[in-house]
Amino acid sequence: MNRNFMDNRFQLSAYDYHLPEENIAQHPADRRDQSRLLVLDCVADTMAHQRFVDILELLRPGDLLVANNTRVFPARLFGTKETGGKVELLLLHYPETREAPSGSGSRHAAEALALLKSSKRPRPGSSLFFGEELRATVLELFADGKVRLDLHFSLPAGHNLADLLARYGQMPLPPYIKRPRGTSGEDFERYQTRFAARTGSVAAPTAGLHFSDELLATIRGLGVTMATVTLHVGYGTFAPVRTDNIRDHLIHAEFIEVPAETALAVNRAREEGRRVWAVGTTTARTLEFCADEQGTLKPCQGPCDLYIIPGYRFRVVDNLITNFHLPQSSLLFLVSALAGRERILDAYGRAVALGYRFFSYGDAMAILTRPG
């Protein structure tokens, strides 16, 4: 195709839609499984409006449900500089702990990359203080607001860095949540999925937030099998697309892992003609990244930079459970690749009109390319 004549599937402006501010969810639903569910059947070209618990009507015995088992850590830290000025950090990845050098005054250290906010940027070599047991040394400043630093901390026997961050940190809710973010017990509990097992994300894989323990038990009772993958969601998931041609956008890379037992479960389901459901775009990206051209999934681990836009042929995922995504975002491109841009935007328009709640704490959508 001549890139001077751009198919509107690749025009950034073709992925815009009107979203009133009141449609952006500021709090989770009262109960996880009582959020709303828009069911988009791509074969019959129909929409239905239900509650999330009604996902039970869509699942069949033998279906395989794959979810992301990443766990969000309290990545937002508030502290002070040596001068006493206030500083805010958002850690961009979970720091790897190491033993601190002798004479440093700390038992442990960890290098990290973070976003830094302060009235005046600290100098390299200066210290930041976040509590009696946690401080940081600024190593390097970058033009985009990022900073490389060393965390220094002491841990009681039997504790780890996650315990310390839980004490001093706040949950890293996304910027479109305008209330005081990450400070309540509600956020520590509700901005975490029931699949969460491996710490490493700075944003939740939000499609998984709708599953309650009771709903999962009922799903298992239907004869649906389950498996997990890991994708540690990075801050890049909120990075805006700034290229008019979406093919020119550079997607961020995130750590993934597909264990051998999950690859086996997926391959067996496909061989037997059973449907594979992905819980969330993070799960979909992980499965598709680790599959070969024939859709055979292989165990893998490492950075994933798969960029799914219209024209992509899905090899593994049949049906997708997902939330409603930001205008002109890479996640909106992904769901458009699965269901079609016009169908997705039509569904979004109807969801807005019907008062659906959007984004992280919002309502859900089930996209079916293989209905029951």
CSV table of C-alpha atoms in Angstrom, one decimal, residues 76 81 91 95 129 139 164 180 201 263 266 276 338 341 349 363 367:
chain,number,residue,atom,x,y,z
A,76,ARG,CA,4.0,6.0,44.2
A,81,LYS,CA,14.5,16.5,49.6
A,91,LEU,CA,8.6,3.9,40.3
A,95,PRO,CA,13.3,-2.6,41.9
A,129,PHE,CA,13.7,10.7,52.2
A,139,LEU,CA,22.1,9.1,40.2
A,164,LEU,CA,8.3,-1.7,52.8
A,180,PRO,CA,-6.9,11.6,45.9
A,201,SER,CA,3.1,-3.9,37.7
A,263,ALA,CA,1.5,-23.3,26.8
A,266,VAL,CA,-3.5,-23.6,25.3
A,276,VAL,CA,-9.4,-19.7,24.2
A,338,LEU,CA,-9.9,-8.1,16.8
A,341,ARG,CA,-12.6,-0.3,14.1
A,349,GLY,CA,-20.7,5.3,21.2
A,363,ASP,CA,-17.3,-1.6,33.0
A,367,ILE,CA,-15.6,-9.5,22.3
